[in-house]
PDB file of C-alpha atoms in Angstrom:
ATOM      1  CA  MET A1156      -9.774  -6.425  63.542  1.00 41.00           C
ATOM      2  CA  PRO A1157      -6.273  -7.172  62.249  1.00 44.00           C
ATOM      3  CA  TYR A1158      -4.060  -4.235  61.240  1.00 48.00           C
ATOM      4  CA  ARG A1159      -3.207  -4.148  57.566  1.00 54.00           C
ATOM      5  CA  PRO A1160      -1.011  -1.334  56.274  1.00 63.00           C
ATOM      6  CA  ASN A1161      -2.584   0.688  53.486  1.00 65.00           C
ATOM      7  CA  PRO A1162      -0.725  -0.330  50.293  1.00 60.00           C
ATOM      8  CA  ARG A1163       1.159   2.369  48.398  1.00 51.00           C
ATOM      9  CA  PRO A1164      -0.928   3.241  45.292  1.00 44.00           C
ATOM     10  CA  THR A1165       0.684   1.747  42.225  1.00 37.00           C
ATOM     11  CA  THR A1166      -0.164   4.756  40.066  1.00 35.00           C
ATOM     12  CA  ARG A1167       1.850   7.168  42.237  1.00 39.00           C
ATOM     13  CA  SER A1168       5.625   7.265  42.437  1.00 36.00           C
ATOM     14  CA  ALA A1169       7.087   6.788  45.924  1.00 35.00           C
ATOM     15  CA  ARG A1170       9.200   9.890  45.465  1.00 37.00           C
ATOM     16  CA  THR A1171       7.180  12.071  43.092  1.00 36.00           C
ATOM     17  CA  PRO A1172       3.383  11.924  43.555  1.00 39.00           C
ATOM     18  CA  GLY A1173       1.568  12.026  40.228  1.00 41.00           C
ATOM     19  CA  ARG A1174       0.132  15.408  39.266  1.00 37.00           C
ATOM     20  CA  ARG A1175      -3.119  13.922  38.066  1.00 35.00           C
ATOM     21  CA  GLY A1176      -3.628  11.957  41.259  1.00 39.00           C
ATOM     22  CA  ARG A1177      -2.746  14.888  43.474  1.00 42.00           C
ATOM     23  CA  ARG A1178      -4.966  17.246  41.546  1.00 37.00           C
ATOM     24  CA  ALA A1179      -7.874  14.824  41.772  1.00 38.00           C
ATOM     25  CA  GLY A1180      -7.258  14.310  45.467  1.00 41.00           C
ATOM     26  CA  LEU A1181      -7.173  18.021  46.134  1.00 41.00           C
ATOM     27  CA  CYS A1182     -10.355  18.586  44.176  1.00 36.00           C
ATOM     28  CA  ALA A1183     -12.090  15.861  46.187  1.00 37.00           C
ATOM     29  CA  VAL A1184     -10.926  17.448  49.427  1.00 37.00           C
ATOM     30  CA  LEU A1185     -11.945  20.966  48.461  1.00 34.00           C
ATOM     31  CA  LEU A1186     -15.348  19.821  47.287  1.00 31.00           C
ATOM     32  CA  THR A1187     -16.197  17.782  50.364  1.00 32.00           C
ATOM     33  CA  GLY A1188     -17.137  20.678  52.571  1.00 31.00           C
ATOM     34  CA  SER A1189     -15.957  22.912  55.334  1.00 31.00           C
ATOM     35  CA  VAL A1190     -14.925  22.640  58.948  1.00 34.00           C
ATOM     36  CA  ALA A1191     -17.714  22.792  61.530  1.00 33.00           C
ATOM     37  CA  THR A1192     -18.498  25.882  63.464  1.00 30.00           C
ATOM     38  CA  LEU A1193     -15.846  25.279  66.118  1.00 33.00           C
ATOM     39  CA  PHE A1194     -13.283  26.537  63.588  1.00 34.00           C
ATOM     40  CA  SER A1195     -15.395  29.436  62.422  1.00 28.00           C
ATOM     41  CA  VAL A1196     -15.684  31.024  65.825  1.00 29.00           C
ATOM     42  CA  GLY A1197     -12.837  33.454  66.649  1.00 29.00           C
ATOM     43  CA  SER A1198      -9.554  33.223  64.818  1.00 33.00           C
ATOM     44  CA  VAL A1199      -9.990  30.557  62.181  1.00 36.00           C
ATOM     45  CA  VAL A1200     -11.834  29.981  58.906  1.00 35.00           C
ATOM     46  CA  PRO A1201     -13.214  26.539  57.940  1.00 36.00           C
ATOM     47  CA  ALA A1202     -10.971  24.423  55.783  1.00 38.00           C
ATOM     48  CA  ALA A1203     -12.121  21.425  53.796  1.00 39.00           C
ATOM     49  CA  ALA A1204     -13.428  18.370  55.623  1.00 36.00           C
ATOM     50  CA  ALA A1205     -16.047  15.793  54.885  1.00 31.00           C
ATOM     51  CA  VAL A1206     -19.100  16.915  56.834  1.00 28.00           C
ATOM     52  CA  THR A1207     -21.176  19.940  56.086  1.00 27.00           C
ATOM     53  CA  GLY A1208     -21.235  20.179  52.308  1.00 27.00           C
ATOM     54  CA  ALA A1209     -20.579  23.904  52.371  1.00 26.00           C
ATOM     55  CA  SER A1210     -17.729  25.308  50.353  1.00 26.00           C
ATOM     56  CA  ASP A1211     -14.858  27.082  52.107  1.00 29.00           C
ATOM     57  CA  ARG A1212     -14.324  29.443  49.163  1.00 27.00           C
ATOM     58  CA  SER A1213     -16.673  32.181  50.328  1.00 26.00           C
ATOM     59  CA  ALA A1214     -15.085  32.442  53.770  1.00 27.00           C
ATOM     60  CA  ALA A1215     -11.572  32.342  52.367  1.00 28.00           C
ATOM     61  CA  GLY A1216     -12.511  35.084  49.857  1.00 32.00           C
ATOM     62  CA  THR A1217     -13.052  37.563  52.663  1.00 32.00           C
ATOM     63  CA  GLU A1218      -9.349  37.655  53.529  1.00 35.00           C
ATOM     64  CA  LYS A1219      -7.133  40.515  52.398  1.00 38.00           C
ATOM     65  CA  ALA A1220      -4.930  39.667  49.433  1.00 38.00           C
ATOM     66  CA  THR A1221      -1.910  41.629  50.780  1.00 43.00           C
ATOM     67  CA  VAL A1222      -0.811  38.968  53.265  1.00 52.00           C
ATOM     68  CA  THR A1223       2.638  37.595  52.510  1.00 60.00           C
ATOM     69  CA  SER A1224       3.273  33.851  53.066  1.00 65.00           C
ATOM     70  CA  GLU A1225       5.991  33.076  55.596  1.00 85.00           C
ATOM     71  CA  ALA A1226       5.737  29.320  55.556  1.00 94.00           C
ATOM     72  CA  ARG A1227       7.681  27.142  57.971  1.00 97.00           C
ATOM     73  CA  VAL A1228       7.886  23.422  58.336  1.00 98.00           C
ATOM     74  CA  THR A1229       9.286  21.007  60.952  1.00 98.00           C
ATOM     75  CA  THR A1230       9.666  17.224  60.563  1.00 98.00           C
ATOM     76  CA  ALA A1231      10.501  14.311  62.880  1.00 98.00           C
ATOM     77  CA  VAL A1232      11.193  10.751  61.845  1.00 98.00           C
ATOM     78  CA  LEU A1233      11.676   7.718  64.072  1.00 96.00           C
ATOM     79  CA  ASP A1234      13.048   4.542  62.539  1.00 95.00           C
ATOM     80  CA  LEU A1235      11.120   1.787  64.248  1.00 94.00           C
ATOM     81  CA  ASP A1236      13.837  -0.717  63.391  1.00 90.00           C
ATOM     82  CA  HIS A1237      16.261   1.418  65.415  1.00 87.00           C
ATOM     83  CA  PRO A1238      13.958   3.007  68.002  1.00 79.00           C
ATOM     84  CA  THR A1239      16.663   3.578  70.614  1.00 84.00           C
ATOM     85  CA  ARG A1240      18.229   6.299  68.394  1.00 86.00           C
ATOM     86  CA  GLY A1241      15.302   8.596  69.007  1.00 91.00           C
ATOM     87  CA  PRO A1242      13.559  10.759  66.421  1.00 96.00           C
ATOM     88  CA  GLN A1243      15.518  12.733  63.855  1.00 96.00           C
ATOM     89  CA  VAL A1244      14.197  16.347  63.837  1.00 98.00           C
ATOM     90  CA  ARG A1245      14.583  18.833  60.976  1.00 97.00           C
ATOM     91  CA  GLY A1246      13.668  22.438  61.603  1.00 97.00           C
ATOM     92  CA  LYS A1247      12.717  24.103  64.897  1.00 96.00           C
ATOM     93  CA  ASP A1248      10.837  21.848  67.258  1.00 97.00           C
ATOM     94  CA  VAL A1249       8.309  24.508  68.241  1.00 98.00           C
ATOM     95  CA  PRO A1250       4.517  24.414  68.796  1.00 98.00           C
ATOM     96  CA  TYR A1251       2.152  24.419  65.796  1.00 98.00           C
ATOM     97  CA  ASP A1252      -1.643  24.319  65.551  1.00 98.00           C
ATOM     98  CA  THR A1253      -2.791  20.729  65.203  1.00 98.00           C
ATOM     99  CA  ALA A1254      -5.855  21.224  63.042  1.00 98.00           C
ATOM    100  CA  SER A1255      -7.318  17.708  62.420  1.00 98.00           C
ATOM    101  CA  ILE A1256      -4.310  15.643  63.382  1.00 98.00           C
ATOM    102  CA  ILE A1257      -5.586  16.111  66.925  1.00 98.00           C
ATOM    103  CA  LYS A1258      -8.279  13.562  66.104  1.00 98.00           C
ATOM    104  CA  VAL A1259      -5.828  10.699  66.610  1.00 98.00           C
ATOM    105  CA  ASP A1260      -5.085  12.049  70.078  1.00 98.00           C
ATOM    106  CA  ILE A1261      -8.819  12.487  70.825  1.00 98.00           C
ATOM    107  CA  LEU A1262      -9.374   8.815  69.948  1.00 98.00           C
ATOM    108  CA  ALA A1263      -6.425   7.672  72.015  1.00 98.00           C
ATOM    109  CA  ALA A1264      -7.855   9.586  74.996  1.00 98.00           C
ATOM    110  CA  LEU A1265     -11.284   8.067  74.469  1.00 98.00           C
ATOM    111  CA  LEU A1266      -9.831   4.533  74.292  1.00 98.00           C
ATOM    112  CA  LEU A1267      -7.637   4.978  77.331  1.00 98.00           C
ATOM    113  CA  GLN A1268     -10.492   6.410  79.409  1.00 98.00           C
ATOM    114  CA  ALA A1269     -12.650   3.425  78.361  1.00 98.00           C
ATOM    115  CA  GLN A1270      -9.884   1.068  79.325  1.00 98.00           C
ATOM    116  CA  ASP A1271      -9.685   2.702  82.762  1.00 97.00           C
ATOM    117  CA  ALA A1272     -13.425   2.143  83.142  1.00 98.00           C
ATOM    118  CA  GLY A1273     -13.058  -1.465  82.223  1.00 98.00           C
ATOM    119  CA  ARG A1274     -15.254  -1.274  79.159  1.00 98.00           C
ATOM    120  CA  GLY A1275     -15.114  -1.176  75.348  1.00 97.00           C
ATOM    121  CA  LEU A1276     -16.368   1.642  73.212  1.00 98.00           C
ATOM    122  CA  THR A1277     -20.116   1.874  72.713  1.00 98.00           C
ATOM    123  CA  GLN A1278     -21.543   1.526  69.245  1.00 98.00           C
ATOM    124  CA  GLN A1279     -22.166   5.267  69.169  1.00 98.00           C
ATOM    125  CA  GLU A1280     -18.556   5.959  70.145  1.00 98.00           C
ATOM    126  CA  ARG A1281     -17.288   3.606  67.473  1.00 98.00           C
ATOM    127  CA  THR A1282     -19.432   5.296  64.834  1.00 98.00           C
ATOM    128  CA  LEU A1283     -18.145   8.711  65.857  1.00 98.00           C
ATOM    129  CA  ALA A1284     -14.519   7.510  66.030  1.00 98.00           C
ATOM    130  CA  GLU A1285     -14.641   5.933  62.610  1.00 98.00           C
ATOM    131  CA  THR A1286     -16.208   8.953  61.001  1.00 98.00           C
ATOM    132  CA  MET A1287     -13.834  11.276  62.735  1.00 98.00           C
ATOM    133  CA  ILE A1288     -10.670   9.499  61.598  1.00 98.00           C
ATOM    134  CA  GLU A1289     -11.675   8.046  58.182  1.00 98.00           C
ATOM    135  CA  HIS A1290     -13.516  11.143  56.960  1.00 98.00           C
ATOM    136  CA  SER A1291     -12.090  13.828  59.258  1.00 98.00           C
ATOM    137  CA  ASP A1292     -15.684  14.620  60.394  1.00 98.00           C
ATOM    138  CA  ASN A1293     -15.623  17.681  62.668  1.00 98.00           C
ATOM    139  CA  ASP A1294     -19.036  17.157  64.275  1.00 98.00           C
ATOM    140  CA  ALA A1295     -17.839  13.713  65.382  1.00 98.00           C
ATOM    141  CA  ALA A1296     -14.618  15.217  66.753  1.00 98.00           C
ATOM    142  CA  THR A1297     -16.532  17.842  68.664  1.00 98.00           C
ATOM    143  CA  ALA A1298     -18.794  15.199  70.257  1.00 98.00           C
ATOM    144  CA  LEU A1299     -15.782  13.060  71.278  1.00 98.00           C
ATOM    145  CA  TRP A1300     -13.796  16.089  72.464  1.00 98.00           C
ATOM    146  CA  GLN A1301     -16.607  16.851  74.837  1.00 98.00           C
ATOM    147  CA  ARG A1302     -16.818  13.216  75.930  1.00 98.00           C
ATOM    148  CA  ILE A1303     -13.112  13.035  76.854  1.00 98.00           C
ATOM    149  CA  GLY A1304     -13.341  16.192  78.956  1.00 98.00           C
ATOM    150  CA  GLN A1305     -12.017  18.619  76.398  1.00 98.00           C
ATOM    151  CA  ALA A1306      -8.505  20.043  76.942  1.00 98.00           C
ATOM    152  CA  PRO A1307      -8.086  18.852  80.569  1.00 98.00           C
ATOM    153  CA  GLY A1308      -9.087  15.321  79.660  1.00 98.00           C
ATOM    154  CA  LEU A1309      -6.732  15.286  76.674  1.00 98.00           C
ATOM    155  CA  GLU A1310      -3.801  16.591  78.647  1.00 97.00           C
ATOM    156  CA  ALA A1311      -4.287  14.094  81.481  1.00 98.00           C
ATOM    157  CA  VAL A1312      -4.160  11.224  78.921  1.00 97.00           C
ATOM    158  CA  ASN A1313      -1.199  12.738  77.167  1.00 98.00           C
ATOM    159  CA  LYS A1314       0.894  12.692  80.275  1.00 97.00           C
ATOM    160  CA  ARG A1315       0.454   8.918  80.373  1.00 96.00           C
ATOM    161  CA  LEU A1316       1.315   8.608  76.665  1.00 97.00           C
ATOM    162  CA  GLY A1317       4.573  10.524  76.968  1.00 96.00           C
ATOM    163  CA  LEU A1318       3.451  13.862  75.446  1.00 97.00           C
ATOM    164  CA  SER A1319       4.828  16.872  77.347  1.00 97.00           C
ATOM    165  CA  SER A1320       4.377  19.882  75.051  1.00 97.00           C
ATOM    166  CA  THR A1321       0.808  19.573  73.714  1.00 98.00           C
ATOM    167  CA  VAL A1322      -1.736  22.065  75.005  1.00 98.00           C
ATOM    168  CA  GLY A1323      -5.422  21.532  74.304  1.00 98.00           C
ATOM    169  CA  GLY A1324      -7.448  24.178  72.510  1.00 97.00           C
ATOM    170  CA  THR A1325      -9.714  26.277  74.682  1.00 93.00           C
ATOM    171  CA  GLY A1326     -13.390  27.092  74.322  1.00 86.00           C
ATOM    172  CA  GLY A1327     -14.137  23.901  72.444  1.00 90.00           C
ATOM    173  CA  LYS A1328     -11.626  24.752  69.695  1.00 96.00           C
ATOM    174  CA  TRP A1329      -9.870  21.368  69.520  1.00 98.00           C
ATOM    175  CA  GLY A1330      -8.270  22.340  66.154  1.00 97.00           C
ATOM    176  CA  LEU A1331      -6.295  25.058  67.944  1.00 97.00           C
ATOM    177  CA  THR A1332      -4.547  22.524  70.186  1.00 98.00           C
ATOM    178  CA  ARG A1333      -0.817  23.265  70.042  1.00 98.00           C
ATOM    179  CA  THR A1334       1.771  20.488  69.615  1.00 98.00           C
ATOM    180  CA  THR A1335       5.305  19.733  68.515  1.00 98.00           C
ATOM    181  CA  VAL A1336       6.705  17.118  66.158  1.00 98.00           C
ATOM    182  CA  THR A1337       8.413  15.327  69.023  1.00 98.00           C
ATOM    183  CA  ASP A1338       5.165  15.087  70.898  1.00 98.00           C
ATOM    184  CA  GLN A1339       3.502  13.719  67.742  1.00 98.00           C
ATOM    185  CA  ILE A1340       6.183  11.066  67.458  1.00 98.00           C
ATOM    186  CA  SER A1341       5.541  10.131  71.092  1.00 97.00           C
ATOM    187  CA  LEU A1342       1.835   9.734  70.337  1.00 98.00           C
ATOM    188  CA  LEU A1343       2.542   7.653  67.193  1.00 98.00           C
ATOM    189  CA  ARG A1344       5.010   5.533  69.166  1.00 96.00           C
ATOM    190  CA  ALA A1345       2.316   4.777  71.738  1.00 97.00           C
ATOM    191  CA  VAL A1346       0.087   3.638  68.886  1.00 97.00           C
ATOM    192  CA  PHE A1347       2.439   1.947  66.383  1.00 95.00           C
ATOM    193  CA  ALA A1348       5.647   0.770  68.099  1.00 78.00           C
ATOM    194  CA  ASP A1349       5.303  -2.930  68.830  1.00 72.00           C
ATOM    195  CA  GLY A1350       6.614  -6.354  67.884  1.00 46.00           C
ATOM    196  CA  THR A1351       5.733  -5.976  64.198  1.00 45.00           C
ATOM    197  CA  THR A1352       9.220  -4.552  63.616  1.00 43.00           C
ATOM    198  CA  SER A1353      12.498  -6.245  64.319  1.00 41.00           C
ATOM    199  CA  SER A1354      13.790  -4.008  67.153  1.00 41.00           C
ATOM    200  CA  ALA A1355      10.763  -2.235  68.592  1.00 40.00           C
ATOM    201  CA  THR A1356      10.267  -4.043  71.859  1.00 38.00           C
ATOM    202  CA  SER A1357      10.025  -1.822  74.895  1.00 41.00           C
ATOM    203  CA  SER A1358       7.605   0.776  73.542  1.00 43.00           C
ATOM    204  CA  ALA A1359       4.696  -1.618  73.302  1.00 41.00           C
ATOM    205  CA  SER A1360       5.005  -2.708  76.917  1.00 41.00           C
ATOM    206  CA  GLU A1361       5.363   0.923  78.047  1.00 70.00           C
ATOM    207  CA  SER A1362       2.322   2.230  76.145  1.00 83.00           C
ATOM    208  CA  ALA A1363      -0.708   2.841  78.289  1.00 94.00           C
ATOM    209  CA  LEU A1364      -2.880   1.804  75.350  1.00 97.00           C
ATOM    210  CA  SER A1365      -3.811  -1.857  75.150  1.00 96.00           C
ATOM    211  CA  ALA A1366      -2.955  -3.926  72.052  1.00 96.00           C
ATOM    212  CA  THR A1367      -6.669  -3.860  71.139  1.00 97.00           C
ATOM    213  CA  SER A1368      -6.798  -0.066  71.384  1.00 97.00           C
ATOM    214  CA  ARG A1369      -3.627   0.377  69.366  1.00 97.00           C
ATOM    215  CA  ASN A1370      -4.837  -1.966  66.673  1.00 97.00           C
ATOM    216  CA  TYR A1371      -8.145  -0.077  66.444  1.00 98.00           C
ATOM    217  CA  ILE A1372      -6.452   3.317  65.929  1.00 98.00           C
ATOM    218  CA  ARG A1373      -4.024   1.865  63.330  1.00 98.00           C
ATOM    219  CA  THR A1374      -6.797   0.195  61.352  1.00 98.00           C
ATOM    220  CA  LEU A1375      -8.792   3.439  61.083  1.00 98.00           C
ATOM    221  CA  MET A1376      -5.692   5.346  59.959  1.00 98.00           C
ATOM    222  CA  THR A1377      -5.355   2.974  56.977  1.00 97.00           C
ATOM    223  CA  ARG A1378      -8.941   3.775  55.867  1.00 97.00           C
ATOM    224  CA  ILE A1379      -8.540   7.474  55.174  1.00 97.00           C
ATOM    225  CA  ALA A1380     -11.099   8.693  52.627  1.00 96.00           C
ATOM    226  CA  ALA A1381     -10.106   9.238  49.004  1.00 90.00           C
ATOM    227  CA  GLY A1382      -8.662  12.697  48.591  1.00 93.00           C
ATOM    228  CA  GLN A1383      -7.269  12.846  52.116  1.00 95.00           C
ATOM    229  CA  SER A1384      -4.484  10.287  51.776  1.00 94.00           C
ATOM    230  CA  TRP A1385      -1.768  12.836  50.889  1.00 97.00           C
ATOM    231  CA  GLY A1386       1.069  13.845  53.223  1.00 98.00           C
ATOM    232  CA  VAL A1387       3.525  11.405  54.850  1.00 98.00           C
ATOM    233  CA  SER A1388       2.334   8.707  52.449  1.00 97.00           C
ATOM    234  CA  ALA A1389       4.481  10.454  49.807  1.00 97.00           C
ATOM    235  CA  ALA A1390       7.530   9.043  51.558  1.00 97.00           C
ATOM    236  CA  SER A1391       6.262   5.455  51.460  1.00 96.00           C
ATOM    237  CA  ASP A1392       6.968   2.816  48.858  1.00 91.00           C
ATOM    238  CA  SER A1393       4.613   0.189  50.162  1.00 89.00           C
ATOM    239  CA  GLY A1394       2.303   0.738  53.176  1.00 93.00           C
ATOM    240  CA  TRP A1395       1.056   3.646  55.245  1.00 97.00           C
ATOM    241  CA  ALA A1396      -1.394   4.725  57.951  1.00 98.00           C
ATOM    242  CA  LEU A1397      -1.929   8.467  58.553  1.00 98.00           C
ATOM    243  CA  LYS A1398      -4.023  11.415  59.614  1.00 98.00           C
ATOM    244  CA  ASN A1399      -3.806  14.878  58.054  1.00 98.00           C
ATOM    245  CA  GLY A1400      -4.861  18.285  59.235  1.00 98.00           C
ATOM    246  CA  TRP A1401      -5.594  21.489  57.300  1.00 98.00           C
ATOM    247  CA  LEU A1402      -6.789  24.837  58.524  1.00 97.00           C
ATOM    248  CA  GLN A1403      -6.961  28.357  57.107  1.00 97.00           C
ATOM    249  CA  ARG A1404      -6.516  31.214  59.525  1.00 94.00           C
ATOM    250  CA  THR A1405      -8.939  34.195  59.247  1.00 90.00           C
ATOM    251  CA  THR A1406      -6.431  36.734  60.435  1.00 93.00           C
ATOM    252  CA  THR A1407      -3.956  36.044  57.658  1.00 95.00           C
ATOM    253  CA  GLY A1408      -5.634  33.779  55.097  1.00 96.00           C
ATOM    254  CA  LEU A1409      -2.655  31.466  55.425  1.00 98.00           C
ATOM    255  CA  TRP A1410      -2.824  27.692  55.888  1.00 98.00           C
ATOM    256  CA  ASP A1411      -1.731  25.237  58.589  1.00 98.00           C
ATOM    257  CA  ILE A1412      -1.004  21.889  56.863  1.00 98.00           C
ATOM    258  CA  ASN A1413       0.034  18.871  58.900  1.00 98.00           C
ATOM    259  CA  SER A1414       0.478  15.124  58.379  1.00 98.00           C
ATOM    260  CA  VAL A1415       1.412  12.338  60.811  1.00 98.00           C
ATOM    261  CA  GLY A1416       1.596   8.605  60.522  1.00 98.00           C
ATOM    262  CA  TRP A1417       3.378   5.284  59.943  1.00 98.00           C
ATOM    263  CA  ILE A1418       5.030   4.347  56.678  1.00 97.00           C
ATOM    264  CA  THR A1419       7.287   1.733  55.196  1.00 96.00           C
ATOM    265  CA  SER A1420      10.176   2.627  52.931  1.00 94.00           C
ATOM    266  CA  GLY A1421      12.676   0.079  51.765  1.00 90.00           C
ATOM    267  CA  THR A1422      12.949  -2.567  54.453  1.00 90.00           C
ATOM    268  CA  HIS A1423      12.279  -0.174  57.359  1.00 93.00           C
ATOM    269  CA  HIS A1424       9.240   1.194  59.132  1.00 95.00           C
ATOM    270  CA  TYR A1425       9.084   4.818  60.129  1.00 97.00           C
ATOM    271  CA  LEU A1426       6.953   7.089  62.249  1.00 98.00           C
ATOM    272  CA  VAL A1427       6.758  10.511  60.529  1.00 98.00           C
ATOM    273  CA  ALA A1428       5.358  13.845  61.719  1.00 98.00           C
ATOM    274  CA  VAL A1429       5.324  16.951  59.532  1.00 98.00           C
ATOM    275  CA  LEU A1430       3.897  20.237  60.884  1.00 98.00           C
ATOM    276  CA  SER A1431       3.698  23.434  58.871  1.00 98.00           C
ATOM    277  CA  ASP A1432       2.051  26.843  58.929  1.00 98.00           C
ATOM    278  CA  GLY A1433       2.100  30.107  56.944  1.00 98.00           C
ATOM    279  CA  ASN A1434       1.347  28.349  53.660  1.00 98.00           C
ATOM    280  CA  ALA A1435      -0.131  30.613  50.966  1.00 98.00           C
ATOM    281  CA  SER A1436      -2.497  27.882  49.721  1.00 98.00           C
ATOM    282  CA  MET A1437      -3.745  24.448  50.724  1.00 98.00           C
ATOM    283  CA  ALA A1438      -2.260  22.932  47.585  1.00 98.00           C
ATOM    284  CA  GLY A1439       1.125  24.587  48.143  1.00 98.00           C
ATOM    285  CA  GLY A1440       1.126  23.506  51.762  1.00 98.00           C
ATOM    286  CA  ILE A1441       0.412  19.873  50.877  1.00 98.00           C
ATOM    287  CA  ALA A1442       3.238  19.929  48.303  1.00 98.00           C
ATOM    288  CA  ALA A1443       5.631  21.370  50.881  1.00 98.00           C
ATOM    289  CA  VAL A1444       4.632  18.806  53.518  1.00 98.00           C
ATOM    290  CA  GLU A1445       5.095  15.914  51.083  1.00 98.00           C
ATOM    291  CA  ARG A1446       8.533  17.179  49.991  1.00 98.00           C
ATOM    292  CA  ALA A1447       9.534  17.607  53.589  1.00 98.00           C
ATOM    293  CA  ALA A1448       8.380  14.062  54.469  1.00 98.00           C
ATOM    294  CA  GLN A1449      10.410  12.646  51.537  1.00 98.00           C
ATOM    295  CA  VAL A1450      13.577  14.537  52.528  1.00 98.00           C
ATOM    296  CA  ALA A1451      13.196  13.572  56.219  1.00 97.00           C
ATOM    297  CA  VAL A1452      12.745   9.891  55.490  1.00 97.00           C
ATOM    298  CA  SER A1453      15.590   9.885  52.942  1.00 95.00           C
ATOM    299  CA  SER A1454      17.829  11.450  55.637  1.00 94.00           C
ATOM    300  CA  ALA A1455      16.799   8.794  58.156  1.00 92.00           C
ATOM    301  CA  GLN A1456      17.549   6.104  55.641  1.00 91.00           C
ATOM    302  CA  ALA A1457      20.986   7.562  54.959  1.00 89.00           C
ATOM    303  CA  ALA A1458      21.675   7.509  58.708  1.00 84.00           C
ATOM    304  CA  GLY A1459      21.247   3.717  58.468  1.00 72.00           C
TER     305      GLY A1459
END
């Protein structure tokens, strides 16, 4: 299936997302349901996703109201039209929880393992992959996490994709995988950097993922469900492909909010990773991530 970048919505400014659109999107996200039981065991509370139909409000309401937000955010941007310059990082390049952005990595691992076996994905695997990426379905992610061999399987694939600081979550808790913005840029580069941009040449040949596998991941990342297309898309003025992650921690009640993907802005194509934690609310975290993405891309543009 050919890769077609998701067009920038005409009703939303490239620099200042419309309040009505954002509010509607957040409502859609918050009403879609909660994260599956893998997030509810141990140290995390379910955040919104598109599977179970249960609200996350009751779980969130059990947290103490005295916790003070200490939000932090780190960004990385790679200009695909000048890939030899490397990613531009803003903030401390330290590990963060992935939440649902790990689903791109899970799919990359599944595809690379299938390549190694000389086969394509089964229909069941395709159904799970599409539901996992497009709707952020956690049951599907859990099934594929187990299929790739959980954390050891993920880490073995990541070495081949150029990731060096990503540690898989233990005990089936894929959402507690830890990663850095530079590792996320490495993953995105393995998926997106190819001959579609003027200067990106070597990355495609170096990627362990085949052209078919890369195209499949890209396509799914342009089909993100309504209400989940926030994040790095705020820095785009035409096309985007992304995956977001959101997770509320039971110990603090604070939110991890992440967004990674490919965007176009002006005449250039960018890979953007924004990781954050310590956000007082999901809505506030999304707003912070979108502002950070806009600033990071503007800085990359200024660098020429």
